[in-house]
Amino acid sequence: MERKRIIKVCGMTDASNIRQVAKTGVDWIGMIFWQPSSRCCHDPGLAQTIPEGIQRVGVFVDEEVETIVRRTEECGLNRVPLHGRETATSIRQLRQRLPQGVEIIKAISIHTLDDLALAEDYEPLVDYLLFDTKCKTVGGSG
């Protein structure tokens, strides 16, 4: 089975930048909704500048289920990556509340084999697993 490469650009905070990135043929454009991030999107309306045909992604870290659902609906998100310490219970609640078809991605920070074992807990609950380098903050280290 041939797999399609997916190109995602994340951390968008400017409409003109989104338009430029969209011209490159990316598949997914992401916005970060975690307040401490220097790339936090403070304008949910920015999602409306993402052209049709490009998937909208919203990144969350340890956010309340209600907030994720509201932001997903406001922005028309297609995918919701979770980069915090979300529990299986909160992910189940989120799955029940998200609009039909919205996919959940669980990021897991990896440093040891024990970290990798966490994937087993999340695998049946999410659509994708994303493995990041473990670092002092959330997300990968690049």
JSON list of C-alpha atoms in Angstrom, two decimals:
[
{"chain": "A", "resi": 1, "resn": "MET", "atom": "CA", "xyz": [0.00, 0.00, 0.00]},
{"chain": "A", "resi": 2, "resn": "GLU", "atom": "CA", "xyz": [1.42, 3.36, -1.01]},
{"chain": "A", "resi": 3, "resn": "ARG", "atom": "CA", "xyz": [1.25, 6.06, 1.64]},
{"chain": "A", "resi": 4, "resn": "LYS", "atom": "CA", "xyz": [0.77, 9.69, 0.80]},
{"chain": "A", "resi": 5, "resn": "ARG", "atom": "CA", "xyz": [3.20, 12.10, 2.35]},
{"chain": "A", "resi": 6, "resn": "ILE", "atom": "CA", "xyz": [1.40, 14.75, 4.41]},
{"chain": "A", "resi": 7, "resn": "ILE", "atom": "CA", "xyz": [2.96, 18.19, 4.71]},
{"chain": "A", "resi": 8, "resn": "LYS", "atom": "CA", "xyz": [1.87, 20.26, 7.71]},
{"chain": "A", "resi": 9, "resn": "VAL", "atom": "CA", "xyz": [2.94, 23.78, 8.57]},
{"chain": "A", "resi": 10, "resn": "CYS", "atom": "CA", "xyz": [2.03, 24.85, 12.07]},
{"chain": "A", "resi": 11, "resn": "GLY", "atom": "CA", "xyz": [2.15, 27.91, 14.27]},
{"chain": "A", "resi": 12, "resn": "MET", "atom": "CA", "xyz": [0.36, 30.24, 11.88]},
{"chain": "A", "resi": 13, "resn": "THR", "atom": "CA", "xyz": [-0.47, 33.66, 13.34]},
{"chain": "A", "resi": 14, "resn": "ASP", "atom": "CA", "xyz": [-0.77, 35.87, 10.26]},
{"chain": "A", "resi": 15, "resn": "ALA", "atom": "CA", "xyz": [-3.27, 35.78, 7.38]},
{"chain": "A", "resi": 16, "resn": "SER", "atom": "CA", "xyz": [-0.76, 36.86, 4.73]},
{"chain": "A", "resi": 17, "resn": "ASN", "atom": "CA", "xyz": [1.61, 34.12, 5.86]},
{"chain": "A", "resi": 18, "resn": "ILE", "atom": "CA", "xyz": [-1.20, 31.56, 5.62]},
{"chain": "A", "resi": 19, "resn": "ARG", "atom": "CA", "xyz": [-1.93, 32.65, 2.05]},
{"chain": "A", "resi": 20, "resn": "GLN", "atom": "CA", "xyz": [1.76, 32.32, 1.12]},
{"chain": "A", "resi": 21, "resn": "VAL", "atom": "CA", "xyz": [2.10, 28.91, 2.75]},
{"chain": "A", "resi": 22, "resn": "ALA", "atom": "CA", "xyz": [-1.11, 27.70, 1.09]},
{"chain": "A", "resi": 23, "resn": "LYS", "atom": "CA", "xyz": [0.40, 28.38, -2.35]},
{"chain": "A", "resi": 24, "resn": "THR", "atom": "CA", "xyz": [3.15, 25.82, -1.68]},
{"chain": "A", "resi": 25, "resn": "GLY", "atom": "CA", "xyz": [0.72, 22.90, -1.80]},
{"chain": "A", "resi": 26, "resn": "VAL", "atom": "CA", "xyz": [0.75, 21.95, 1.90]},
{"chain": "A", "resi": 27, "resn": "ASP", "atom": "CA", "xyz": [-1.88, 19.51, 3.11]},
{"chain": "A", "resi": 28, "resn": "TRP", "atom": "CA", "xyz": [-2.46, 20.79, 6.64]},
{"chain": "A", "resi": 29, "resn": "ILE", "atom": "CA", "xyz": [-2.12, 24.24, 8.22]},
{"chain": "A", "resi": 30, "resn": "GLY", "atom": "CA", "xyz": [-2.04, 24.46, 11.98]},
{"chain": "A", "resi": 31, "resn": "MET", "atom": "CA", "xyz": [-2.67, 27.03, 14.65]},
{"chain": "A", "resi": 32, "resn": "ILE", "atom": "CA", "xyz": [-1.47, 26.72, 18.22]},
{"chain": "A", "resi": 33, "resn": "PHE", "atom": "CA", "xyz": [-4.06, 27.48, 20.92]},
{"chain": "A", "resi": 34, "resn": "TRP", "atom": "CA", "xyz": [-1.72, 27.22, 23.89]},
{"chain": "A", "resi": 35, "resn": "GLN", "atom": "CA", "xyz": [-1.34, 30.61, 25.56]},
{"chain": "A", "resi": 36, "resn": "PRO", "atom": "CA", "xyz": [2.31, 30.26, 26.67]},
{"chain": "A", "resi": 37, "resn": "SER", "atom": "CA", "xyz": [3.47, 29.63, 23.09]},
{"chain": "A", "resi": 38, "resn": "SER", "atom": "CA", "xyz": [5.10, 32.52, 21.25]},
{"chain": "A", "resi": 39, "resn": "ARG", "atom": "CA", "xyz": [3.16, 31.27, 18.23]},
{"chain": "A", "resi": 40, "resn": "CYS", "atom": "CA", "xyz": [-0.22, 31.18, 19.97]},
{"chain": "A", "resi": 41, "resn": "CYS", "atom": "CA", "xyz": [-3.12, 32.12, 17.71]},
{"chain": "A", "resi": 42, "resn": "HIS", "atom": "CA", "xyz": [-5.17, 34.77, 19.50]},
{"chain": "A", "resi": 43, "resn": "ASP", "atom": "CA", "xyz": [-7.59, 35.25, 16.60]},
{"chain": "A", "resi": 44, "resn": "PRO", "atom": "CA", "xyz": [-9.81, 32.21, 15.89]},
{"chain": "A", "resi": 45, "resn": "GLY", "atom": "CA", "xyz": [-11.06, 34.03, 12.78]},
{"chain": "A", "resi": 46, "resn": "LEU", "atom": "CA", "xyz": [-7.64, 33.45, 11.25]},
{"chain": "A", "resi": 47, "resn": "ALA", "atom": "CA", "xyz": [-8.76, 29.91, 10.41]},
{"chain": "A", "resi": 48, "resn": "GLN", "atom": "CA", "xyz": [-11.16, 31.36, 7.85]},
{"chain": "A", "resi": 49, "resn": "THR", "atom": "CA", "xyz": [-8.15, 32.46, 5.75]},
{"chain": "A", "resi": 50, "resn": "ILE", "atom": "CA", "xyz": [-7.07, 28.84, 5.25]},
{"chain": "A", "resi": 51, "resn": "PRO", "atom": "CA", "xyz": [-8.18, 27.95, 1.71]},
{"chain": "A", "resi": 52, "resn": "GLU", "atom": "CA", "xyz": [-10.67, 25.20, 0.96]},
{"chain": "A", "resi": 53, "resn": "GLY", "atom": "CA", "xyz": [-8.93, 21.88, 0.43]},
{"chain": "A", "resi": 54, "resn": "ILE", "atom": "CA", "xyz": [-6.30, 22.45, 3.12]},
{"chain": "A", "resi": 55, "resn": "GLN", "atom": "CA", "xyz": [-6.99, 20.73, 6.42]},
{"chain": "A", "resi": 56, "resn": "ARG", "atom": "CA", "xyz": [-7.29, 22.95, 9.51]},
{"chain": "A", "resi": 57, "resn": "VAL", "atom": "CA", "xyz": [-5.38, 21.78, 12.55]},
{"chain": "A", "resi": 58, "resn": "GLY", "atom": "CA", "xyz": [-5.62, 23.21, 16.08]},
{"chain": "A", "resi": 59, "resn": "VAL", "atom": "CA", "xyz": [-2.95, 22.33, 18.66]},
{"chain": "A", "resi": 60, "resn": "PHE", "atom": "CA", "xyz": [-3.97, 22.15, 22.33]},
{"chain": "A", "resi": 61, "resn": "VAL", "atom": "CA", "xyz": [-2.07, 21.50, 25.57]},
{"chain": "A", "resi": 62, "resn": "ASP", "atom": "CA", "xyz": [-3.92, 20.35, 28.70]},
{"chain": "A", "resi": 63, "resn": "GLU", "atom": "CA", "xyz": [-7.02, 22.29, 27.66]},
{"chain": "A", "resi": 64, "resn": "GLU", "atom": "CA", "xyz": [-10.56, 21.72, 28.95]},
{"chain": "A", "resi": 65, "resn": "VAL", "atom": "CA", "xyz": [-12.74, 19.55, 26.70]},
{"chain": "A", "resi": 66, "resn": "GLU", "atom": "CA", "xyz": [-15.34, 22.32, 26.40]},
{"chain": "A", "resi": 67, "resn": "THR", "atom": "CA", "xyz": [-12.73, 24.81, 25.19]},
{"chain": "A", "resi": 68, "resn": "ILE", "atom": "CA", "xyz": [-11.37, 22.40, 22.56]},
{"chain": "A", "resi": 69, "resn": "VAL", "atom": "CA", "xyz": [-14.88, 21.67, 21.28]},
{"chain": "A", "resi": 70, "resn": "ARG", "atom": "CA", "xyz": [-15.77, 25.38, 21.10]},
{"chain": "A", "resi": 71, "resn": "ARG", "atom": "CA", "xyz": [-12.54, 26.30, 19.30]},
{"chain": "A", "resi": 72, "resn": "THR", "atom": "CA", "xyz": [-12.95, 23.34, 16.91]},
{"chain": "A", "resi": 73, "resn": "GLU", "atom": "CA", "xyz": [-16.43, 24.54, 15.95]},
{"chain": "A", "resi": 74, "resn": "GLU", "atom": "CA", "xyz": [-15.38, 28.22, 15.69]},
{"chain": "A", "resi": 75, "resn": "CYS", "atom": "CA", "xyz": [-12.43, 27.44, 13.45]},
{"chain": "A", "resi": 76, "resn": "GLY", "atom": "CA", "xyz": [-13.84, 24.50, 11.50]},
{"chain": "A", "resi": 77, "resn": "LEU", "atom": "CA", "xyz": [-10.92, 22.33, 12.59]},
{"chain": "A", "resi": 78, "resn": "ASN", "atom": "CA", "xyz": [-10.40, 18.95, 10.93]},
{"chain": "A", "resi": 79, "resn": "ARG", "atom": "CA", "xyz": [-7.78, 17.67, 13.36]},
{"chain": "A", "resi": 80, "resn": "VAL", "atom": "CA", "xyz": [-6.97, 18.26, 17.02]},
{"chain": "A", "resi": 81, "resn": "PRO", "atom": "CA", "xyz": [-3.46, 17.40, 18.21]},
{"chain": "A", "resi": 82, "resn": "LEU", "atom": "CA", "xyz": [-3.17, 17.09, 21.99]},
{"chain": "A", "resi": 83, "resn": "HIS", "atom": "CA", "xyz": [0.32, 17.86, 23.30]},
{"chain": "A", "resi": 84, "resn": "GLY", "atom": "CA", "xyz": [-0.25, 17.75, 27.05]},
{"chain": "A", "resi": 85, "resn": "ARG", "atom": "CA", "xyz": [-0.93, 15.19, 29.75]},
{"chain": "A", "resi": 86, "resn": "GLU", "atom": "CA", "xyz": [-4.45, 14.40, 28.58]},
{"chain": "A", "resi": 87, "resn": "THR", "atom": "CA", "xyz": [-5.99, 11.34, 30.19]},
{"chain": "A", "resi": 88, "resn": "ALA", "atom": "CA", "xyz": [-7.81, 8.52, 28.49]},
{"chain": "A", "resi": 89, "resn": "THR", "atom": "CA", "xyz": [-11.01, 9.74, 30.18]},
{"chain": "A", "resi": 90, "resn": "SER", "atom": "CA", "xyz": [-10.66, 13.27, 28.81]},
{"chain": "A", "resi": 91, "resn": "ILE", "atom": "CA", "xyz": [-9.93, 11.95, 25.32]},
{"chain": "A", "resi": 92, "resn": "ARG", "atom": "CA", "xyz": [-13.05, 9.77, 25.44]},
{"chain": "A", "resi": 93, "resn": "GLN", "atom": "CA", "xyz": [-15.10, 12.81, 26.51]},
{"chain": "A", "resi": 94, "resn": "LEU", "atom": "CA", "xyz": [-13.57, 14.86, 23.75]},
{"chain": "A", "resi": 95, "resn": "ARG", "atom": "CA", "xyz": [-14.34, 12.18, 21.14]},
{"chain": "A", "resi": 96, "resn": "GLN", "atom": "CA", "xyz": [-18.00, 12.19, 22.20]},
{"chain": "A", "resi": 97, "resn": "ARG", "atom": "CA", "xyz": [-18.27, 15.99, 22.00]},
{"chain": "A", "resi": 98, "resn": "LEU", "atom": "CA", "xyz": [-16.29, 16.80, 18.84]},
{"chain": "A", "resi": 99, "resn": "PRO", "atom": "CA", "xyz": [-18.16, 17.23, 15.57]},
{"chain": "A", "resi": 100, "resn": "GLN", "atom": "CA", "xyz": [-18.36, 14.08, 13.42]},
{"chain": "A", "resi": 101, "resn": "GLY", "atom": "CA", "xyz": [-15.20, 13.48, 11.39]},
{"chain": "A", "resi": 102, "resn": "VAL", "atom": "CA", "xyz": [-12.79, 15.57, 13.47]},
{"chain": "A", "resi": 103, "resn": "GLU", "atom": "CA", "xyz": [-9.69, 13.49, 14.09]},
{"chain": "A", "resi": 104, "resn": "ILE", "atom": "CA", "xyz": [-7.72, 13.40, 17.34]},
{"chain": "A", "resi": 105, "resn": "ILE", "atom": "CA", "xyz": [-3.93, 13.22, 17.37]},
{"chain": "A", "resi": 106, "resn": "LYS", "atom": "CA", "xyz": [-2.11, 12.41, 20.61]},
{"chain": "A", "resi": 107, "resn": "ALA", "atom": "CA", "xyz": [1.46, 13.61, 20.87]},
{"chain": "A", "resi": 108, "resn": "ILE", "atom": "CA", "xyz": [3.77, 11.59, 23.08]},
{"chain": "A", "resi": 109, "resn": "SER", "atom": "CA", "xyz": [7.16, 12.90, 24.17]},
{"chain": "A", "resi": 110, "resn": "ILE", "atom": "CA", "xyz": [9.78, 10.18, 23.80]},
{"chain": "A", "resi": 111, "resn": "HIS", "atom": "CA", "xyz": [13.08, 9.82, 25.62]},
{"chain": "A", "resi": 112, "resn": "THR", "atom": "CA", "xyz": [13.02, 6.19, 26.78]},
{"chain": "A", "resi": 113, "resn": "LEU", "atom": "CA", "xyz": [11.31, 2.94, 25.86]},
{"chain": "A", "resi": 114, "resn": "ASP", "atom": "CA", "xyz": [8.98, 3.49, 28.83]},
{"chain": "A", "resi": 115, "resn": "ASP", "atom": "CA", "xyz": [7.79, 6.71, 27.18]},
{"chain": "A", "resi": 116, "resn": "LEU", "atom": "CA", "xyz": [7.10, 4.81, 23.98]},
{"chain": "A", "resi": 117, "resn": "ALA", "atom": "CA", "xyz": [4.97, 2.31, 25.92]},
{"chain": "A", "resi": 118, "resn": "LEU", "atom": "CA", "xyz": [2.48, 5.11, 26.65]},
{"chain": "A", "resi": 119, "resn": "ALA", "atom": "CA", "xyz": [1.35, 4.82, 23.04]},
{"chain": "A", "resi": 120, "resn": "GLU", "atom": "CA", "xyz": [-0.44, 1.58, 23.90]},
{"chain": "A", "resi": 121, "resn": "ASP", "atom": "CA", "xyz": [-2.78, 3.45, 26.26]},
{"chain": "A", "resi": 122, "resn": "TYR", "atom": "CA", "xyz": [-3.73, 6.02, 23.63]},
{"chain": "A", "resi": 123, "resn": "GLU", "atom": "CA", "xyz": [-3.72, 3.96, 20.44]},
{"chain": "A", "resi": 124, "resn": "PRO", "atom": "CA", "xyz": [-7.34, 2.75, 20.66]},
{"chain": "A", "resi": 125, "resn": "LEU", "atom": "CA", "xyz": [-8.59, 6.25, 21.53]},
{"chain": "A", "resi": 126, "resn": "VAL", "atom": "CA", "xyz": [-7.07, 8.44, 18.81]},
{"chain": "A", "resi": 127, "resn": "ASP", "atom": "CA", "xyz": [-6.75, 8.58, 15.04]},
{"chain": "A", "resi": 128, "resn": "TYR", "atom": "CA", "xyz": [-3.02, 9.31, 14.99]},
{"chain": "A", "resi": 129, "resn": "LEU", "atom": "CA", "xyz": [-0.09, 9.09, 17.35]},
{"chain": "A", "resi": 130, "resn": "LEU", "atom": "CA", "xyz": [2.64, 11.72, 17.00]},
{"chain": "A", "resi": 131, "resn": "PHE", "atom": "CA", "xyz": [6.03, 11.08, 18.57]},
{"chain": "A", "resi": 132, "resn": "ASP", "atom": "CA", "xyz": [8.03, 14.12, 19.67]},
{"chain": "A", "resi": 133, "resn": "THR", "atom": "CA", "xyz": [11.45, 14.47, 21.21]},
{"chain": "A", "resi": 134, "resn": "LYS", "atom": "CA", "xyz": [11.09, 14.90, 24.96]},
{"chain": "A", "resi": 135, "resn": "CYS", "atom": "CA", "xyz": [12.32, 18.34, 25.98]},
{"chain": "A", "resi": 136, "resn": "LYS", "atom": "CA", "xyz": [11.84, 20.83, 28.83]},
{"chain": "A", "resi": 137, "resn": "THR", "atom": "CA", "xyz": [8.63, 22.26, 27.36]},
{"chain": "A", "resi": 138, "resn": "VAL", "atom": "CA", "xyz": [5.77, 20.72, 25.37]},
{"chain": "A", "resi": 139, "resn": "GLY", "atom": "CA", "xyz": [6.23, 19.80, 21.75]},
{"chain": "A", "resi": 140, "resn": "GLY", "atom": "CA", "xyz": [9.41, 18.63, 20.12]},
{"chain": "A", "resi": 141, "resn": "SER", "atom": "CA", "xyz": [12.74, 20.31, 20.10]},
{"chain": "A", "resi": 142, "resn": "GLY", "atom": "CA", "xyz": [12.92, 20.62, 16.33]}
]
